[in-house]
Coordinates of C-alpha atoms and ligand atoms in Angstrom, one line a residue:
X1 CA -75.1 -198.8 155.1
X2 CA -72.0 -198.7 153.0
X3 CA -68.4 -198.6 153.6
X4 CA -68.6 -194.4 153.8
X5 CA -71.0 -195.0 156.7
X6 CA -69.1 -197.4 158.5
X7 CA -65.6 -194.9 158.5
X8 CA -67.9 -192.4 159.7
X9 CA -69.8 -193.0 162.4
X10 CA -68.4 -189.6 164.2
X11 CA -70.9 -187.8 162.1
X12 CA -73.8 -190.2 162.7
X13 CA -75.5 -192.3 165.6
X14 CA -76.1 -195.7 164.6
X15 CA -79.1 -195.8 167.4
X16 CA -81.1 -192.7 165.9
X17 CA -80.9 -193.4 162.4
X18 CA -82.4 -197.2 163.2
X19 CA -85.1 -195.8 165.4
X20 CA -86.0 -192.9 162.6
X21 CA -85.8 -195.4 159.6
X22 CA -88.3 -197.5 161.8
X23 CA -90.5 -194.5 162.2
X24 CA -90.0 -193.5 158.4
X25 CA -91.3 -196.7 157.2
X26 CA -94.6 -196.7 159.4
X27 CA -94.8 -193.0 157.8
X28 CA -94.0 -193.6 153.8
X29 CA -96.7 -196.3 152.5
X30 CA -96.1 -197.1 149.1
X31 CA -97.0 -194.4 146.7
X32 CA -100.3 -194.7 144.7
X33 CA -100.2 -193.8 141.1
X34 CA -101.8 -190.6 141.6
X35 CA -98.6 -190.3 144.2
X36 CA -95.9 -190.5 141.5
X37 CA -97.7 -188.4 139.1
X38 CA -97.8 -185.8 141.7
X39 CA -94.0 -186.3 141.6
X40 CA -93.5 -185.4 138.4
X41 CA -96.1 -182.4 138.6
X42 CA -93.8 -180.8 141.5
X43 CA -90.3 -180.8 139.1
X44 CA -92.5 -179.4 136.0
X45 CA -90.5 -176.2 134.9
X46 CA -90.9 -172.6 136.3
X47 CA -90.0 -169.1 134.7
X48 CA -87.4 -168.8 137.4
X49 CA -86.1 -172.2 136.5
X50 CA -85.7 -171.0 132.8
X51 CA -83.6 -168.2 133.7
X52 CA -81.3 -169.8 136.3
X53 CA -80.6 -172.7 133.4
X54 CA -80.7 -170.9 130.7
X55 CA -82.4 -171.3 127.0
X56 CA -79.9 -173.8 125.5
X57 CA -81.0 -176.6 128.6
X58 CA -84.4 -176.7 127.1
X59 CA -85.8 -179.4 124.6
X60 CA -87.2 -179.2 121.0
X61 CA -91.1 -179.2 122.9
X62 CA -91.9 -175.5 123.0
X63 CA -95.4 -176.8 124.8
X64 CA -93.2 -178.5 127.2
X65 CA -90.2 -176.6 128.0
X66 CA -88.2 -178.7 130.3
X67 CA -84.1 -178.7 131.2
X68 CA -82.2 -181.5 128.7
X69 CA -79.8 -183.7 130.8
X70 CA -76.5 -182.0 130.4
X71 CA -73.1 -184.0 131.2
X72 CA -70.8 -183.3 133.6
X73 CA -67.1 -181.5 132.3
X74 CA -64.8 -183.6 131.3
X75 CA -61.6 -184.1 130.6
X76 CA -60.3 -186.7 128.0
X77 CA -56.6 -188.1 127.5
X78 CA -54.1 -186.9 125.5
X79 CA -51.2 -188.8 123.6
X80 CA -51.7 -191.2 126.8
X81 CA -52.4 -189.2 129.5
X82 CA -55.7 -187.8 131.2
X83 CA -54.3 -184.8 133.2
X84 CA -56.9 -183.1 135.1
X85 CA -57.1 -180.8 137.9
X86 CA -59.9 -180.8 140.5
X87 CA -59.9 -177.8 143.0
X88 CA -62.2 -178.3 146.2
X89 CA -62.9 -174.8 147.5
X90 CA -66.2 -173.7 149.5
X91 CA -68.9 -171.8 147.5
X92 CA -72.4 -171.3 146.4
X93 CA -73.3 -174.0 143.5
X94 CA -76.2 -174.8 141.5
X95 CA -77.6 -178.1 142.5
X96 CA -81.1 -178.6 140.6
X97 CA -83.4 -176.0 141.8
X98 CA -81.5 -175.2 144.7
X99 CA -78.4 -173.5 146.0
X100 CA -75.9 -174.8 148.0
X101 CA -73.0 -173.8 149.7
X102 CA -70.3 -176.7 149.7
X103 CA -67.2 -177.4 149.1
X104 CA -66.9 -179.1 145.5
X105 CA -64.9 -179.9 142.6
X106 CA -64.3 -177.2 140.3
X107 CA -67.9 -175.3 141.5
X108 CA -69.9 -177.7 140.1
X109 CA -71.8 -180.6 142.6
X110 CA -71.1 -183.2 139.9
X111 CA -67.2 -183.2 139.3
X112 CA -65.8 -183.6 135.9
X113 CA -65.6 -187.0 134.3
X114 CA -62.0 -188.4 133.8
X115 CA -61.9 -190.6 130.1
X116 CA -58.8 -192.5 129.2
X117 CA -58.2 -195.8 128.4
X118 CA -56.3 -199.3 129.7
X119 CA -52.4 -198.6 129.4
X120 CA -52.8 -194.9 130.0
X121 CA -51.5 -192.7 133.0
X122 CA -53.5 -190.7 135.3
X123 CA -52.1 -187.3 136.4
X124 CA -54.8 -185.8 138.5
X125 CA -53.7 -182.6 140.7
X126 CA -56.0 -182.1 143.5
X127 CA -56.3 -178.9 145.2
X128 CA -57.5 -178.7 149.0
X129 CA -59.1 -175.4 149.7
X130 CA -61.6 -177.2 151.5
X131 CA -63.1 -177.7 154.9
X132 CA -61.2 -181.2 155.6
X133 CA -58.5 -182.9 155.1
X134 CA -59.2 -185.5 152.4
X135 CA -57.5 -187.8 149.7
X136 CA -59.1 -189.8 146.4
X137 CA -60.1 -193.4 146.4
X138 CA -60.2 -194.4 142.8
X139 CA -63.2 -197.0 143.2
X140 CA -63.1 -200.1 141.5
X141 CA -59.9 -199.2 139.8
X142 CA -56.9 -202.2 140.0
X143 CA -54.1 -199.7 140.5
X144 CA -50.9 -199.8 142.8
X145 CA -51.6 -198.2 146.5
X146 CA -47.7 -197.2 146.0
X147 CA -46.2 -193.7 146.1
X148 CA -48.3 -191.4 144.3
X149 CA -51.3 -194.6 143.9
X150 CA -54.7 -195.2 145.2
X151 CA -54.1 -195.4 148.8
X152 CA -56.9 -194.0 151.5
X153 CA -54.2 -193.4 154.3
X154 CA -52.8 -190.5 152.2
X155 CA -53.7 -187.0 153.1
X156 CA -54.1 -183.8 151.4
X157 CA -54.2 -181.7 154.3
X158 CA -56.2 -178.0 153.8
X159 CA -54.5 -175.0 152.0
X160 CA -52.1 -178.0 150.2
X161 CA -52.2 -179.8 147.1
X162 CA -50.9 -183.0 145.7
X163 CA -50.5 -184.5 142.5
X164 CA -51.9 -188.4 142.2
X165 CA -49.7 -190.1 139.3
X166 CA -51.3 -193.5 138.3
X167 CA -50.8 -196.0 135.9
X168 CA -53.6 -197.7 134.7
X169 CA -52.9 -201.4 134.0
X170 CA -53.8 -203.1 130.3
X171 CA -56.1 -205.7 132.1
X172 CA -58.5 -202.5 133.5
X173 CA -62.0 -203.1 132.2
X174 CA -63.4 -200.8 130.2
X175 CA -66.7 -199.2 131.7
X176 CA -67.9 -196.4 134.3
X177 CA -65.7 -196.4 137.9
X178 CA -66.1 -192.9 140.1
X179 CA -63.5 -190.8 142.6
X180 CA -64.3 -189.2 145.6
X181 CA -63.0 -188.4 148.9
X182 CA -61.9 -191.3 151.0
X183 CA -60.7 -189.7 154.4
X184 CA -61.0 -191.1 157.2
X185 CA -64.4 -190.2 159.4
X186 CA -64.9 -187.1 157.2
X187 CA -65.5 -189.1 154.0
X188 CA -69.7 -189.3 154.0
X189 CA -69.8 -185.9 154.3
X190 CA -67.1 -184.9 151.7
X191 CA -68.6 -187.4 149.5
X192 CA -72.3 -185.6 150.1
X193 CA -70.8 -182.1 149.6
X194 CA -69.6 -183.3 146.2
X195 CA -65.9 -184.2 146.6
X196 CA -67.2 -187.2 143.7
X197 CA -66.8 -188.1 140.2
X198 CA -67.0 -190.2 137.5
X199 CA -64.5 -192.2 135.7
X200 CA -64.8 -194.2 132.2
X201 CA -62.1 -196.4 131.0
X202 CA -63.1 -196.0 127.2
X203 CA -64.0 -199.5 125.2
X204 CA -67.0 -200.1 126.7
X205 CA -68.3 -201.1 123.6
X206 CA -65.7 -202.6 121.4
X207 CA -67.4 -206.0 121.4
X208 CA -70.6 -204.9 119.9
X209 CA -69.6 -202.6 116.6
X210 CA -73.3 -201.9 116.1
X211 CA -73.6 -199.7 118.9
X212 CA -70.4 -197.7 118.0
X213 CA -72.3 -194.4 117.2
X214 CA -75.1 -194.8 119.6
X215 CA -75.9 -191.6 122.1
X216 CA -74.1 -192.4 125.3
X217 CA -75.5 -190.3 128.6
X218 CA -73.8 -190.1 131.8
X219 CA -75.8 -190.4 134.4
X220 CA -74.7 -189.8 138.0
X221 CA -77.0 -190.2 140.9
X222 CA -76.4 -188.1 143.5
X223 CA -78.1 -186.7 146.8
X224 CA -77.7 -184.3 149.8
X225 CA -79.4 -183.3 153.1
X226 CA -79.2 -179.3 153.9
X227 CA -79.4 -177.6 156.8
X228 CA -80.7 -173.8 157.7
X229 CA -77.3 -172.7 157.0
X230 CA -77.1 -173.8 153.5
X231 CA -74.5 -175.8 153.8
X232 CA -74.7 -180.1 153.8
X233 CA -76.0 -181.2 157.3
X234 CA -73.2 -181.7 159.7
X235 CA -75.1 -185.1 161.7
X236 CA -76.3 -187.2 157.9
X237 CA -79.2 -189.0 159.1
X238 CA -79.4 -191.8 156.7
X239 CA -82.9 -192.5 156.2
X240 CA -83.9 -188.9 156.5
X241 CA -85.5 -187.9 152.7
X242 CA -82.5 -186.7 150.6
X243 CA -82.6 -183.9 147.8
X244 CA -81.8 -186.1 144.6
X245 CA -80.1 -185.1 141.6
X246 CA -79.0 -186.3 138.0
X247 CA -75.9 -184.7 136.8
X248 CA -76.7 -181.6 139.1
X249 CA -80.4 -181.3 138.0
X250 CA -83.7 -182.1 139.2
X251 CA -85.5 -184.7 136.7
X252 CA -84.4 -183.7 133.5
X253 CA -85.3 -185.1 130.3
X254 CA -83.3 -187.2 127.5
X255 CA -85.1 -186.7 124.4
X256 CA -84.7 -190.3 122.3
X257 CA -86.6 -191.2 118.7
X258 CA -88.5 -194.3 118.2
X259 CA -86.7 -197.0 117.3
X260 CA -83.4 -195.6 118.6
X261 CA -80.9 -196.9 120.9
X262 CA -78.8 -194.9 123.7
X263 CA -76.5 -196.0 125.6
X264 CA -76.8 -194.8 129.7
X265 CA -73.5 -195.0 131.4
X266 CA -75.1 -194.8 135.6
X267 CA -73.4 -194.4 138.6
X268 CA -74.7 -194.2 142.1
X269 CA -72.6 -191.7 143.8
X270 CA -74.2 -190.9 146.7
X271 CA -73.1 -191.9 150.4
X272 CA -75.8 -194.1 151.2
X273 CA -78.4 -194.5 149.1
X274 CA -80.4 -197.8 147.9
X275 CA -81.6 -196.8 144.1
X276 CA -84.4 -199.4 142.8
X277 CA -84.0 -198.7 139.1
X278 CA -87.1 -199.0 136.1
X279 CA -88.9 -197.6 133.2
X280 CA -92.4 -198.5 134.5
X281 CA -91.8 -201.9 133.0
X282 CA -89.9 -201.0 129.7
X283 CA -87.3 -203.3 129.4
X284 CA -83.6 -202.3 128.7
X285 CA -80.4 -204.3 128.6
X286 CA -77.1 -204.6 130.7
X287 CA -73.9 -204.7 129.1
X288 CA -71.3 -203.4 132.2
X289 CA -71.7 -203.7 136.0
X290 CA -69.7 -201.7 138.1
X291 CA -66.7 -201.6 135.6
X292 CA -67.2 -205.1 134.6
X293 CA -68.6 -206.0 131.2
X294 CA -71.3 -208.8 131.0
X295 CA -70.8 -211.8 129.3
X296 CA -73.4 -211.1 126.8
X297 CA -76.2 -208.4 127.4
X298 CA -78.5 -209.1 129.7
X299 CA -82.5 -208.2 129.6
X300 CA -83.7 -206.3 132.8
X301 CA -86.8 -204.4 133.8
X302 CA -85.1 -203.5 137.3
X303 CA -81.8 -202.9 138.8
X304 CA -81.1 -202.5 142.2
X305 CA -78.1 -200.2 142.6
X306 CA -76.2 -199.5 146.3
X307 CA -74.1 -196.9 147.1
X308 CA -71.1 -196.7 145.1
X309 CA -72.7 -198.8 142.3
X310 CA -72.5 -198.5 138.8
X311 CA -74.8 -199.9 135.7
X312 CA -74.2 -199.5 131.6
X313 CA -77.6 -200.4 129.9
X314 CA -79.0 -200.1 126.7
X315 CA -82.7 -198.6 126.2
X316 CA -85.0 -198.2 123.7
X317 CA -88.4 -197.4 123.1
X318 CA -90.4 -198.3 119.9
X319 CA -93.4 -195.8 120.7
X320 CA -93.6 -192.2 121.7
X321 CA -94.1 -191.6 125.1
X322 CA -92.5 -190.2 128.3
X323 CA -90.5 -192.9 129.9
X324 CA -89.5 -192.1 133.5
X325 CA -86.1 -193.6 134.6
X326 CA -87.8 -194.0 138.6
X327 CA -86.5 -195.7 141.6
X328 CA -89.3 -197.4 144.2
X329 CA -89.2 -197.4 147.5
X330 CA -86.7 -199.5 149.3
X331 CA -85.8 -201.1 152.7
X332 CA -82.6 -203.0 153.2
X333 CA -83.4 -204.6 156.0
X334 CA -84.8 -205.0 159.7
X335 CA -82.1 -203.2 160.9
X336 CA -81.3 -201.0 157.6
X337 CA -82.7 -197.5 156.2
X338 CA -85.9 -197.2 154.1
X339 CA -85.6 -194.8 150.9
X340 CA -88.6 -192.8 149.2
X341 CA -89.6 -193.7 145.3
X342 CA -88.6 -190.7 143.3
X343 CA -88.7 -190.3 139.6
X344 CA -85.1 -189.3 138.4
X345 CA -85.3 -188.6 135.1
X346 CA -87.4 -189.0 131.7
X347 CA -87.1 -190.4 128.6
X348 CA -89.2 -188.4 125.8
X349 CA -89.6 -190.9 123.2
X350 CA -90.7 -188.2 120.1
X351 CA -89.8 -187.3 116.6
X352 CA -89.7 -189.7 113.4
X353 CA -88.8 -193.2 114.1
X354 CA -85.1 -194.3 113.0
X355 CA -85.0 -195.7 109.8
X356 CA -83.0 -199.0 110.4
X357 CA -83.3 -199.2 114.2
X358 CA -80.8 -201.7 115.9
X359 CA -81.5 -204.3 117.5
X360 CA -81.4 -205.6 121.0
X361 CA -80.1 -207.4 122.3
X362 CA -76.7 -207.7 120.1
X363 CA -74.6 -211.0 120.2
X364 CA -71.0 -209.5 120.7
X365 CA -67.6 -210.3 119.1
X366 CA -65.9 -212.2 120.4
X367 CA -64.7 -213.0 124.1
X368 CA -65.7 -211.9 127.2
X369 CA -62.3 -210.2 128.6
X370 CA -63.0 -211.1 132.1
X371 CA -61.4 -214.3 133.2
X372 CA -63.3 -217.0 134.3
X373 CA -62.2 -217.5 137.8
X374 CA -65.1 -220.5 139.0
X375 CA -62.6 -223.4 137.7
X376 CA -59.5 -221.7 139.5
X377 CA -58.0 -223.7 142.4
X378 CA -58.1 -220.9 145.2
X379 CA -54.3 -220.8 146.6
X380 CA -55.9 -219.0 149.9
X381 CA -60.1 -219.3 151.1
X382 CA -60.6 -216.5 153.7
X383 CA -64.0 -216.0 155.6
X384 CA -64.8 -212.0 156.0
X385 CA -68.3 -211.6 158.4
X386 CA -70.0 -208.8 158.0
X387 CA -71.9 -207.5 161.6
X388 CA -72.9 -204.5 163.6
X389 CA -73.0 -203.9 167.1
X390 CA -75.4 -201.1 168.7
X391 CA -72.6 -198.5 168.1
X392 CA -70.3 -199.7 165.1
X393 CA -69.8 -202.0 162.4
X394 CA -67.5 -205.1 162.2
X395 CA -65.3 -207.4 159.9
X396 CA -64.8 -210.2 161.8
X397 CA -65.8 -208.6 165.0
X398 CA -63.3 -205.9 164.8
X399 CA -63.9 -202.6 164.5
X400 CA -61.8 -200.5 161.7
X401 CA -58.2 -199.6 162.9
X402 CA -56.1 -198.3 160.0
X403 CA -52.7 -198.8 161.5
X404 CA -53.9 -202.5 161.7
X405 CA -53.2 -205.0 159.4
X406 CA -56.2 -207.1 159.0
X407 CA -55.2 -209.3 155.9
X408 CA -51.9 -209.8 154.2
X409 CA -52.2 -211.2 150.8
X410 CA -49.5 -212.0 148.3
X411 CA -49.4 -210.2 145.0
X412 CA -50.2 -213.0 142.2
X413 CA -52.2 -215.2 144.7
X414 CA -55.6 -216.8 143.6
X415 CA -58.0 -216.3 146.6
X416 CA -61.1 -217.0 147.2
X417 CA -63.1 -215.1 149.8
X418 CA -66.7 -216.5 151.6
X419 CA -69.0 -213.1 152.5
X420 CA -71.0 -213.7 155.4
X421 CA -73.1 -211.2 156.3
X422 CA -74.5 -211.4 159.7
X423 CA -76.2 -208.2 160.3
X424 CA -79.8 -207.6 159.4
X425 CA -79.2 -205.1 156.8
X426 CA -77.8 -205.0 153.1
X427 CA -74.1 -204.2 153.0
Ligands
CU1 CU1 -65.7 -195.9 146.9

């Protein structure tokens, strides 16, 4: 269970959610392959579906009709500055094939992306008209905590608004990063309702000038749990099966021609889920990790992606076909949650093949920006130990009290931190 999980264990019982993830293993075996066909069978459009999406979502397969992934809005900088705003208010949204009522960015599930890059500034107004009090973690983001910054102790309280002013520094990596609600014991639940979304610090792909023009797709991963009235559950139980979506829509399909190469920019915004990421074997290649461009690109067939995690790969596929973007069961431990196998998406390889397709992987030019820390003399070593107790979960055996200083660290310092984690699940 993630960070959002441990500042909200109001909303959850630690105790229940062990004994029903126990019970939900003994009761999901892994799926046959008539299993995950039947998967796919379930999502395959409807006439009602048609209507509620409209014509325009629908690929160039009149035998096949099915919705085309759609990005989220989005809102790119100008002359230096992405100014946004994001309004959370209460109301009945479209998430895939269902309604919900939630309270949501803008009345969509998926809020809009934010692009800008290194050395800009960050104006984003948010408006509270929603059922909490909450504020805007800027995830993975190195950006000053100070004044109108990325700090989780300020609070927007409802009916006010407030207007985060942030300068992004020159040594921000380019890549994918997300927002979302950071408050205090209300923050899984915010996060579930769809107080989220999804940053890109543009120059993801400077180093590799073949790949300039590619397609790039966002893709977020997101999930909820409703109740009877509608609305997100109030008591999340972790391991119970979650409605998943991609960019607000249930398994849609990316339509890609043989030979070519996309670019899918993914980003696990959910508030607890494990994702297990493949193409049924197809292999694809990894040039960012949670904001962090790899040294060169690096050839995968599976990518494990927690909560809050983010991937930027490279796919192709040289023969036509319907490649399913799918995620496999998973367990994270003796003491963890256990999550279904779902297929999230497809790829429908069709069409002539590209003329001059690229190829993969690409060598790029020059450096890797990120500095090599492993030969850096550490001014500071700290151990942090992860562990749980039957009710809550620890850093060094001490439960989360935010008018407590747990480390003080000097701006500039060289540290080097040892993770232990003692628990018997993934953190
Ligand atoms: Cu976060």
């Amino acid at each position: 269970m993630k960070h959002l999980t441990a500042i909200a264990l109001a909303l959850t019982s630690t105790l229940a959610s062990t004994a029903w993830a126990q019970l939900y293993d003994k009761a999901t075996p892994a799926r046959t392959a008539q299993a995950e066909e039947n998967i796919a069978d379930d999502t395959t459009v409807t006439a009602k579906d048609k209507q509620m999406f409209g014509l325009s979502w629908f690929g160039s397969d009149p035998e096949n009709p099915r919705p085309l992934l759609q990005a989220p809005a989005e809102v790119r900088s100008e002359n230096g500055v992405c100014k946004a705003t994001v309004h959370i208010r209460k109301q009945v949204v479209q998430a895939g094939d269902q309604t919900l009522n939630t309270s949501c960015f803008n009345g969509r599930y998926t809020g809009p992306t934010l692009r800008f890059r290194a050395g800009d500034t960050l104006e984003l107004n948010v408006i509270n008209d929603g059922e909490y009090n909450t504020n805007i973690h800027f995830h993975g983001m190195q950006v000053s905590p100070d004044d109108y910054g990325d700090s989780v102790f300020t609070i927007i309280p409802m009916g006010h608004e407030y207007t985060y002013r942030i300068k992004i520094p020159e040594y921000q990596q380019p890549g994918i990063y997300w927002y979302h609600a950071h408050s205090h014991q209300t923050s899984q639940r915010q996060v579930m309702q769809g107080v989220t979304g999804t940053i890109i610090v543009e120059g993801a792909l400077d180093r590799y000038p073949a790949l300039k023009d590619v397609k790039e797709h966002i893709v977020v991963l997101h999930d909820y749990q409703k109740g009877l009235s509608g609305e997100v559950v109030l008591g999340i139980q972790i391991s119970w099966p979650t409605y998943r979506l991609v960019n607000d829509q249930k398994f849609p399909d990316i339509e890609i021609k043989p030979g070519e190469v996309q670019f899918l920019r993914i980003a696990n915004e959910s508030t607890n889920i494990y994702y297990n990421l493949d193409f049924g074997g197809e292999k694809f290649w990894v040039v960012g990790v949670d904001g962090n461009p790899t040294v060169q690109m690096t050839e995968a067939t599976r990518w494990a992606l927690g909560a809050g995690a983010r991937v930027e790969v490279m796919v192709r596929f040289d023969k036509p076909g319907r490649y399913k973007l799918h995620t496999s069961e998973i367990r994270t431990g003796p003491n963890g949650d256990g999550y279904s196998a779902e297929n999230l998406l497809t790829m429908v390889c069709m069409g002539d093949p590209v003329a001059n397709p690229i190829a993969l992987p690409q060598t790029p030019v020059g450096p890797c920006p990120l500095d090599d820390l492993s030969k850096v003399t550490p001014d500071v070593t700290r151990t942090i130990v992860f562990s749980e107790t039957a009710n809550d979960f620890r850093i060094n055996n001490r439960y989360f009290d935010g008018t407590r200083i747990d480390q003080l660290v000097r701006y500039g310092d060289n540290e080097k931190w040892i993770v232990r984690n003692s628990s018997d699940e993934l953190h």
